[in-house]
Amino acid sequence: MKLKPQGDAAAVLVFAVLLLAAGVFVLTGIAQLAATQALIGQSEWQALDRRIRLENSRAMARQFMLARMFNGVVAAPITFVDTSLGGFSLSPISSTNTGGDYWTTLSTTNTNVNLKINPFTLMERGGFYRVVVPGKLYSDPTATNNGVDWNFQVRTRSPITAGYPVVQQLPASNNVALLVGAVPHIDMTKNEQFIGFHDMARMRVSSVTNTAVDATGYEGFLDVPIGVAAAGLFTNVVFRPANAQVTEMQAFIDLSTSDPQDLNQVLRYELVADTADFATNGTNYAGVPVTSLLVRGTEIFDLKPLQVVIPKERTNLQTIFLEGRNPLVTGRPVYINYQRSAGGGATLSMVATNATGRWRLGLSASHSDVFCATTGIDIVGGIRTDGTISGNPSLEQERDPGGLDYIADRMMWLEDYKTP
Amino acid sequence: MRARGYSLVEVVLAAAVVAIGLTAAAVLVGTLMQQQELNAASLRAANLQEQAVKLYRLDLSSSAIRGLLPEPCVASGAPPSGGYTLSFSVPSSTNLEIDGTTVDLDRTRLTLVYPNTVAAGNVTNRVDIVRPATRVRYAQ
């Protein structure tokens, strides 16, 4: 057979070229992998930078809310630019407040308003919300959309409104008075930090009287002499507006001497003097005399819920009487905050006398056990204590949205979310 | 007819081409490995720094943060072997003001230093972070 060296050489040459092409192809792929790898490393730092700036924005907005949302002052637009935060800028934060009624009650019809997700179940719809900061908070020059809009909300709700008739919680710690984004928590030893109480109560006022007692002109919900419909029944019992502890307004009213006044504007009492009994009469009829301390709801269809705060100095209080009926959501649900000094170990008795039917009531008892002698009535609402609960209470969940927002906790939590 | 072989020149040239290719491939692989090592260190550092930022926002102290991170961290000086230098400082800042009132806002500059795996010296990355002054306080 005759060899064809020229043909062999050509074949070898073609093979070498193919081998070279394959090598170049493989090396190109490897080089691309290396370039992609380098890009990933760089992108990770960019992503980290943007996440940090975004969280900076969120932190500033939350602080803004915490600083401004509970003093009753409409937040003014602000502009904040700080290049040292990596180009982070906070363009005007604005408030959607258009009137004095800052807070909107959550209801079954507006829960989803301004929310892309609905974190509430049906039973959790009681509470308040406010769209706080709808402005553009975070401007990212490297982002394709050049800026992300964030909205923030302040909400409040209670475990009771979440559907728990009985809530037993751990005793309050000394250094946590405000929980954000956590289970609502009442620390009765920290009244001065118990923010949101009077601010939120104020919005429930249907009108404000012109008879001002406080010369400072405090714009709170209660600046008139208060009394009860039957003055003289009580001795050594003084009510004062509960917001006095916040405003230092010393408007003490001695019920034994004050003239009877309309209670319609009274939303919250603080029990000042020691007394053994406290009775709240939920009847819809006025003029029913009682022999114990009475807070009477008279013709209460247009009244707002009554809050009674009993601080730890009132150690003599041992019994709360529930009298009459308090069945209506449109009536006057009573929300009682009661506390003893830490380690007191005493028992607060809740006694139903001449009471029948349903009673709308929320009781938070701190540093105290609760004994219920409430046979014959159904408590609609709940009992919340860091002690024990005994007796035979008949407890019923509050199911009416209107009733839920009446007993909504005044502790707040924050929620933020991003608009698309 | 006797079969014709390759000349010495041809063989040398072919060997040179193959050597060049192999050398390029070796260099590329070496660079790739270095790049991979650099990226791995960089990603670990980025991850560590982000975790430090999150822990700072949880109100933890700088020493607690360093103790919680999975890699050894020191507060100052050169990073230890296989570890990082993680320091916190308060930058000169522009405060957030609302109606002329300064809003209390905690602010810090977090500096992370880690060894450069492909060259002499260290790599430094700084971020400025803020957290609300009103927050849940944890006992430490």
XYZ file of C-alpha atoms in Angstrom:
560
model
C 0.000 0.000 0.000
C 1.288 3.345 -0.893
C 1.514 5.863 1.905
C 0.292 9.394 1.486
C 2.396 11.471 3.821
C 0.801 14.664 2.635
C -2.585 13.389 3.692
C -1.335 12.315 7.130
C 0.197 15.694 7.760
C -3.007 17.433 6.816
C -4.984 15.174 9.109
C -2.666 15.903 11.971
C -2.942 19.591 11.218
C -6.714 19.469 11.177
C -6.716 17.515 14.434
C -4.394 20.053 16.028
C -6.602 22.919 14.919
C -9.681 21.207 16.273
C -7.898 20.505 19.532
C -6.833 24.127 19.756
C -10.360 25.317 19.040
C -11.746 23.059 21.718
C -9.129 24.308 24.157
C -9.930 27.912 23.365
C -13.610 27.170 23.813
C -13.039 25.556 27.180
C -10.730 28.329 28.315
C -13.269 30.929 27.253
C -15.864 29.219 29.383
C -13.511 29.086 32.327
C -12.672 32.758 31.880
C -16.346 33.574 31.817
C -16.837 31.656 35.027
C -14.026 33.619 36.630
C -15.502 36.899 35.502
C -18.931 35.903 36.776
C -17.412 34.874 40.060
C -15.755 38.249 40.435
C -19.014 39.938 39.572
C -20.871 37.945 42.180
C -18.474 39.056 44.857
C -18.901 42.660 43.870
C -22.667 42.338 43.639
C -22.827 40.888 47.106
C -21.285 44.002 48.569
C -23.629 46.191 46.567
C -26.581 44.198 47.811
C -25.295 44.431 51.364
C -24.945 48.166 51.033
C -28.462 48.560 49.750
C -29.941 46.340 52.416
C -28.179 48.319 55.109
C -29.399 51.597 53.686
C -32.879 50.231 53.473
C -32.785 49.127 57.084
C -31.363 52.499 58.045
C -34.365 54.045 56.416
C -36.686 51.761 58.276
C -34.986 52.484 61.590
C -35.238 56.206 61.087
C -38.862 55.992 60.126
C -39.690 53.913 63.167
C -37.942 56.341 65.433
C -39.797 59.124 63.733
C -43.063 57.411 64.491
C -42.131 56.673 68.055
C -41.104 60.248 68.626
C -43.992 61.915 66.952
C -47.030 59.770 66.747
C -48.143 59.992 70.343
C -47.938 63.616 71.200
C -50.883 64.758 69.222
C -48.878 66.982 66.945
C -49.256 66.557 63.268
C -45.955 65.511 61.879
C -44.410 68.134 59.696
C -42.682 67.111 56.521
C -38.987 66.835 56.971
C -36.069 66.407 54.701
C -33.034 64.515 55.719
C -30.060 63.838 53.526
C -26.901 62.254 54.728
C -24.296 61.238 52.232
C -22.236 59.502 54.863
C -24.864 56.819 55.007
C -23.836 55.640 51.621
C -25.871 58.076 49.625
C -28.894 57.321 51.665
C -31.459 60.045 51.626
C -34.732 60.561 53.337
C -36.889 62.707 51.224
C -39.844 64.364 52.823
C -41.663 62.359 55.370
C -45.199 63.534 55.398
C -48.234 62.715 57.351
C -51.599 61.952 55.975
C -53.303 63.723 58.812
C -56.007 65.900 57.470
C -57.826 66.553 60.673
C -57.705 66.136 64.365
C -58.928 62.602 64.357
C -55.642 60.938 63.715
C -56.523 57.418 64.410
C -58.782 55.254 62.417
C -60.617 52.394 63.919
C -60.108 49.093 62.290
C -63.291 47.511 61.230
C -64.461 44.679 59.146
C -64.738 46.915 56.167
C -61.472 48.744 56.147
C -58.986 46.251 57.428
C -57.527 45.739 54.039
C -57.399 49.373 53.167
C -53.826 50.377 52.569
C -52.682 46.909 53.296
C -51.287 44.532 50.779
C -51.506 41.726 53.205
C -53.992 41.180 55.940
C -52.277 39.998 59.090
C -55.475 40.009 61.056
C -57.897 37.256 61.416
C -61.504 38.093 61.943
C -61.016 38.074 65.680
C -58.055 40.369 65.585
C -59.623 43.251 63.833
C -60.146 45.293 66.893
C -57.718 48.085 67.273
C -56.559 51.191 65.624
C -54.294 51.959 62.806
C -52.845 54.935 61.204
C -50.926 55.276 58.004
C -48.098 57.258 59.397
C -45.443 57.921 56.879
C -46.478 57.488 53.311
C -43.592 59.492 51.918
C -40.662 58.270 49.980
C -38.186 57.252 52.591
C -35.444 55.579 50.769
C -33.853 56.828 47.632
C -31.380 54.543 46.042
C -29.599 56.134 43.110
C -28.332 52.798 41.912
C -31.718 51.200 41.813
C -33.459 51.012 38.537
C -36.601 52.470 40.000
C -34.592 55.137 41.769
C -36.363 55.025 45.026
C -38.595 52.823 47.063
C -41.724 54.001 48.731
C -42.350 52.744 52.190
C -45.458 53.115 54.226
C -45.567 52.687 57.944
C -48.420 52.015 60.250
C -48.984 52.181 63.932
C -51.412 49.645 65.189
C -52.694 48.538 68.488
C -54.509 45.498 69.605
C -55.092 43.474 72.679
C -54.799 39.790 73.387
C -58.394 40.050 74.425
C -59.310 41.374 71.058
C -57.278 38.602 69.540
C -59.798 36.234 70.993
C -58.265 35.173 74.270
C -60.780 35.574 77.083
C -58.160 34.724 79.658
C -54.635 35.977 79.347
C -52.056 35.264 81.954
C -48.774 36.938 81.341
C -45.444 36.988 83.030
C -44.842 39.751 85.518
C -43.577 42.890 83.976
C -39.881 43.416 83.868
C -38.367 46.590 85.067
C -36.757 47.699 81.907
C -39.314 47.002 79.272
C -42.232 49.314 79.168
C -42.687 49.523 75.487
C -42.772 46.589 73.204
C -42.677 47.170 69.543
C -43.689 44.491 67.192
C -44.317 42.075 69.990
C -47.224 40.776 71.950
C -48.947 43.710 73.611
C -47.924 43.971 77.158
C -49.131 46.115 79.991
C -46.603 47.182 82.554
C -48.633 48.881 85.198
C -45.580 49.905 87.143
C -44.553 52.148 84.319
C -47.475 54.408 83.980
C -45.348 57.308 82.921
C -44.149 55.302 79.988
C -47.463 53.848 79.197
C -47.692 55.814 76.067
C -50.653 56.117 73.890
C -53.268 55.958 76.555
C -54.519 59.475 76.706
C -53.755 60.204 73.111
C -55.790 57.358 71.925
C -58.525 57.966 74.379
C -58.799 61.509 73.266
C -59.900 60.611 69.843
C -62.890 58.883 71.281
C -64.299 62.126 72.574
C -67.339 63.157 70.734
C -66.974 66.764 71.767
C -64.929 68.923 74.061
C -66.523 71.260 76.492
C -65.638 74.888 76.720
C -65.562 74.961 80.488
C -61.878 74.787 81.070
C -60.440 74.383 84.513
C -56.860 73.898 83.640
C -55.274 77.261 83.010
C -52.665 75.724 80.814
C -55.330 74.980 78.308
C -54.416 71.395 77.921
C -56.189 70.090 74.930
C -56.988 66.758 76.463
C -60.293 65.136 76.594
C -61.164 66.155 80.090
C -60.867 69.671 81.348
C -64.084 70.151 83.162
C -65.127 69.392 86.729
C -66.265 65.881 86.945
C -68.613 64.317 89.334
C -71.291 61.770 89.406
C -74.975 61.967 89.173
C -75.420 61.518 92.876
C -72.822 63.503 94.707
C -72.556 62.953 98.390
C -72.792 59.235 98.261
C -69.109 58.880 98.623
C -66.719 59.991 101.242
C -63.017 60.320 100.979
C -63.143 59.402 97.372
C -61.519 61.604 94.839
C -61.431 61.205 91.162
C -59.044 62.977 89.000
C -58.531 62.852 85.299
C -56.245 60.047 84.488
C -54.258 62.168 82.118
C -53.107 64.281 85.025
C -50.206 61.958 85.461
C -49.136 62.765 81.984
C -49.775 66.448 81.893
C -49.169 67.196 85.560
C -52.547 68.807 85.561
C -53.737 68.596 89.144
C -57.433 68.700 88.704
C -58.636 66.815 91.714
C -62.331 66.621 92.132
C -63.801 65.580 95.398
C -66.928 63.705 94.626
C -68.337 64.369 98.051
C -68.557 68.054 97.356
C -68.695 68.439 93.632
C -71.911 69.177 91.963
C -73.312 66.498 89.842
C -71.963 66.708 86.380
C -72.617 64.991 83.198
C -70.291 62.094 82.773
C -70.614 62.002 79.083
C -67.193 63.446 78.487
C -65.448 61.332 81.032
C -63.543 58.564 79.395
C -61.042 57.570 81.967
C -60.778 57.695 85.716
C -57.909 57.204 88.011
C -58.826 56.166 91.470
C -56.969 58.435 93.844
C -58.200 57.702 97.325
C -58.121 54.385 99.020
C -61.362 52.582 99.046
C -62.332 49.058 99.598
C -64.896 48.764 96.885
C -65.286 49.895 93.382
C -68.538 49.377 91.602
C -69.418 50.024 88.053
C -72.998 50.044 87.065
C -73.699 49.077 83.550
C -77.378 49.623 83.600
C -78.908 51.780 80.996
C -81.000 53.544 83.564
C -79.908 56.473 85.580
C -80.545 57.201 89.200
C -80.041 53.771 90.652
C -78.553 54.330 94.084
C -75.807 52.066 95.216
C -73.937 51.972 98.427
C -70.536 51.330 97.014
C -68.306 53.388 94.872
C -70.048 53.878 91.634
C -69.200 54.847 88.179
C -72.480 55.085 86.506
C -73.152 54.887 82.863
C -76.311 56.778 82.213
C -78.136 56.595 78.956
C -74.981 55.352 77.503
C -75.895 54.679 73.958
C -73.745 57.488 72.673
C -71.019 57.153 75.219
C -67.593 55.849 74.571
C -65.955 53.120 76.588
C -64.921 53.935 80.080
C -61.420 53.280 81.243
C -60.664 53.008 84.903
C -57.071 53.010 86.036
C -56.362 51.849 89.546
C -52.699 52.339 90.332
C -50.680 50.405 92.797
C -51.066 52.947 95.593
C -54.692 51.981 95.929
C -53.914 48.854 97.823
C -57.152 48.762 99.729
C -59.235 48.039 96.737
C -60.262 44.448 96.966
C -63.558 44.185 95.218
C -65.042 45.314 91.978
C -68.777 45.086 91.834
C -70.524 44.598 88.587
C -74.091 45.715 88.806
C -76.908 45.768 86.371
C -76.283 44.962 82.798
C -73.869 46.111 80.221
C -74.779 44.105 77.199
C -74.560 46.504 74.319
C -71.696 47.233 72.045
C -73.128 50.666 71.633
C -73.226 51.014 75.373
C -70.275 51.650 77.572
C -67.878 48.764 77.880
C -65.628 49.132 80.875
C -61.951 48.541 80.656
C -60.268 48.345 84.041
C -56.550 48.458 84.648
C -55.744 47.367 88.164
C -52.459 46.846 89.838
C -50.910 46.114 93.171
C -47.396 46.673 94.206
C -45.099 43.958 93.055
C -45.195 40.992 95.325
C -48.492 41.939 96.868
C -50.005 38.589 96.326
C -53.489 39.732 97.159
C -56.650 38.856 95.358
C -58.950 41.156 93.531
C -62.520 39.979 93.692
C -64.959 40.698 90.976
C -68.458 40.295 92.271
C -71.676 40.437 90.361
C -74.521 41.912 92.355
C -77.954 42.327 90.929
C -76.328 41.641 87.611
C -77.707 39.536 84.853
C -76.997 38.789 81.276
C -73.979 39.934 79.430
C -71.440 42.349 80.787
C -68.918 43.944 78.502
C -65.739 44.224 80.480
C -61.990 44.025 80.046
C -59.911 43.639 83.182
C -56.145 43.816 83.365
C -54.906 42.987 86.842
C -51.239 43.324 87.581
C -49.497 41.745 90.567
C -52.774 40.324 91.689
C -54.848 37.215 91.559
C -58.394 37.488 90.343
C -61.347 35.843 91.972
C -64.601 35.900 90.078
C -67.916 35.644 91.880
C -69.806 36.420 88.772
C -72.401 33.725 88.682
C -75.275 34.729 86.504
C -73.478 36.953 84.083
C -71.391 36.409 81.018
C -68.346 38.586 80.817
C -67.859 39.635 77.246
C -64.287 40.668 76.829
C -61.656 39.136 78.990
C -59.501 39.008 82.039
C -55.802 39.509 81.891
C -53.574 38.955 84.863
C -50.115 37.930 85.888
C -51.600 36.030 88.798
C -54.176 33.307 88.978
C -57.830 33.288 88.063
C -60.270 31.468 90.285
C -63.993 31.311 90.797
C -66.406 30.397 88.122
C -66.359 33.131 85.540
C -68.324 32.727 82.397
C -66.206 34.362 79.782
C -67.146 35.084 76.272
C -65.094 36.364 73.434
C -65.925 39.763 72.166
C -66.988 39.166 68.620
C -68.383 42.482 67.618
C -65.852 44.711 65.857
C -67.350 47.703 67.561
C -66.839 46.114 70.919
C -63.365 44.983 70.042
C -62.071 48.425 69.373
C -63.550 49.569 72.663
C -61.353 47.236 74.618
C -58.391 47.443 72.341
C -55.122 47.607 74.105
C -53.451 50.963 74.278
C -50.097 49.509 73.769
C -49.071 49.869 70.216
C -47.004 48.039 67.785
C -45.542 49.142 64.545
C -45.847 47.682 61.189
C -44.110 48.717 58.057
C -44.518 47.490 54.575
C -43.397 48.401 51.149
C -45.660 49.519 48.418
C -45.121 47.829 45.081
C 9.024 4.078 -0.016
C 10.080 4.778 3.497
C 7.512 6.592 5.585
C 8.364 10.202 6.248
C 8.434 11.303 9.904
C 8.207 14.769 11.447
C 11.162 16.935 11.457
C 12.682 18.209 14.660
C 11.473 21.700 13.948
C 7.931 20.515 13.594
C 8.057 18.607 16.817
C 9.581 21.522 18.692
C 7.001 23.902 17.318
C 4.196 21.559 18.236
C 5.610 21.114 21.705
C 5.899 24.889 22.070
C 2.284 25.375 21.075
C 1.152 22.740 23.527
C 3.362 24.204 26.265
C 1.996 27.677 25.699
C -1.530 26.346 25.888
C -0.852 24.360 29.020
C 0.902 27.303 30.622
C -2.020 29.603 29.842
C -4.415 27.061 31.229
C -2.345 26.686 34.373
C -2.149 30.423 34.863
C -5.871 30.715 34.282
C -6.625 27.962 36.739
C -4.347 29.597 39.271
C -6.023 32.943 38.790
C -9.370 31.277 39.014
C -8.447 29.634 42.283
C -7.172 32.911 43.652
C -10.339 34.635 42.556
C -12.406 31.941 44.143
C -10.502 32.279 47.360
C -10.871 36.042 47.265
C -14.567 35.780 46.587
C -15.063 33.260 49.333
C -13.317 35.516 51.823
C -15.238 38.516 50.567
C -18.584 36.762 50.799
C -17.789 35.500 54.274
C -16.846 39.013 55.294
C -19.996 40.502 53.796
C -22.111 37.918 55.524
C -20.349 38.492 58.802
C -20.744 42.240 58.546
C -24.417 41.969 57.794
C -24.911 39.704 60.775
C -23.073 42.226 62.907
C -25.403 44.950 61.662
C -28.442 42.888 62.528
C -27.120 42.135 65.981
C -26.406 45.811 66.521
C -30.011 46.606 65.676
C -31.029 44.057 68.281
C -29.463 46.317 70.875
C -26.487 44.110 71.546
C -23.233 45.628 72.647
C -20.150 45.533 70.469
C -18.459 42.960 72.675
C -21.576 40.795 72.662
C -21.732 41.013 68.905
C -18.144 39.963 68.533
C -18.765 37.080 70.867
C -21.802 35.883 68.970
C -20.311 35.878 65.517
C -19.058 32.513 64.320
C -15.593 33.711 63.364
C -13.021 35.055 65.806
C -13.233 38.812 65.994
C -11.134 41.385 67.761
C -11.969 44.972 68.513
C -8.791 46.534 67.180
C -5.479 45.792 65.581
C -4.739 43.295 62.896
C -7.272 40.585 62.269
C -6.359 37.276 63.863
C -5.666 34.230 61.806
C -8.874 33.198 60.148
C -10.712 36.038 61.830
C -11.690 39.653 61.584
C -11.278 42.990 63.217
C -14.707 44.369 63.987
C -14.855 47.830 65.508
C -17.658 50.227 66.310
C -17.271 53.969 66.389
C -19.573 56.938 66.523
C -19.254 58.971 63.373
C -19.665 62.669 63.170
C -23.206 62.724 62.069
C -25.991 64.846 60.854
C -28.798 64.332 63.266
C -32.297 63.701 62.205
C -34.280 66.766 63.082
C -37.995 67.231 63.116
C -39.209 70.750 63.552
C -35.853 71.683 64.945
C -35.867 68.911 67.478
C -33.264 66.256 67.253
C -34.716 62.817 67.148
C -32.863 60.414 69.299
C -31.257 57.985 66.948
C -28.409 55.654 67.685
C -25.826 55.687 65.046
C -22.555 53.873 64.622
C -19.903 53.133 62.078
C -19.079 49.489 61.776
C -15.645 48.744 60.359
C -14.672 45.270 59.294
C -11.089 44.359 58.451
C -10.098 41.022 57.026
C -6.932 39.687 55.392
C -6.434 40.036 51.691
C -6.067 36.502 50.456
C -4.301 37.320 47.211
C -2.053 40.196 48.147
C -0.354 41.699 51.102
C -2.357 43.788 53.516
C -5.954 43.797 54.621
C -9.309 44.710 53.185
C -11.424 47.243 55.036
C -15.129 47.888 54.688
C -17.119 50.502 56.607
C -20.826 50.964 56.896
C -22.821 53.521 58.815
C -25.849 52.101 60.516
C -28.636 53.501 62.633
C -31.180 52.005 64.943
C -34.166 53.505 66.750
C -33.312 54.868 70.142
C -36.676 53.693 71.403
C -36.486 49.965 71.316
C -36.731 46.884 73.374
C -33.838 46.739 75.769
C -32.253 43.423 76.357
C -30.309 42.605 79.429
C -26.725 41.864 78.533
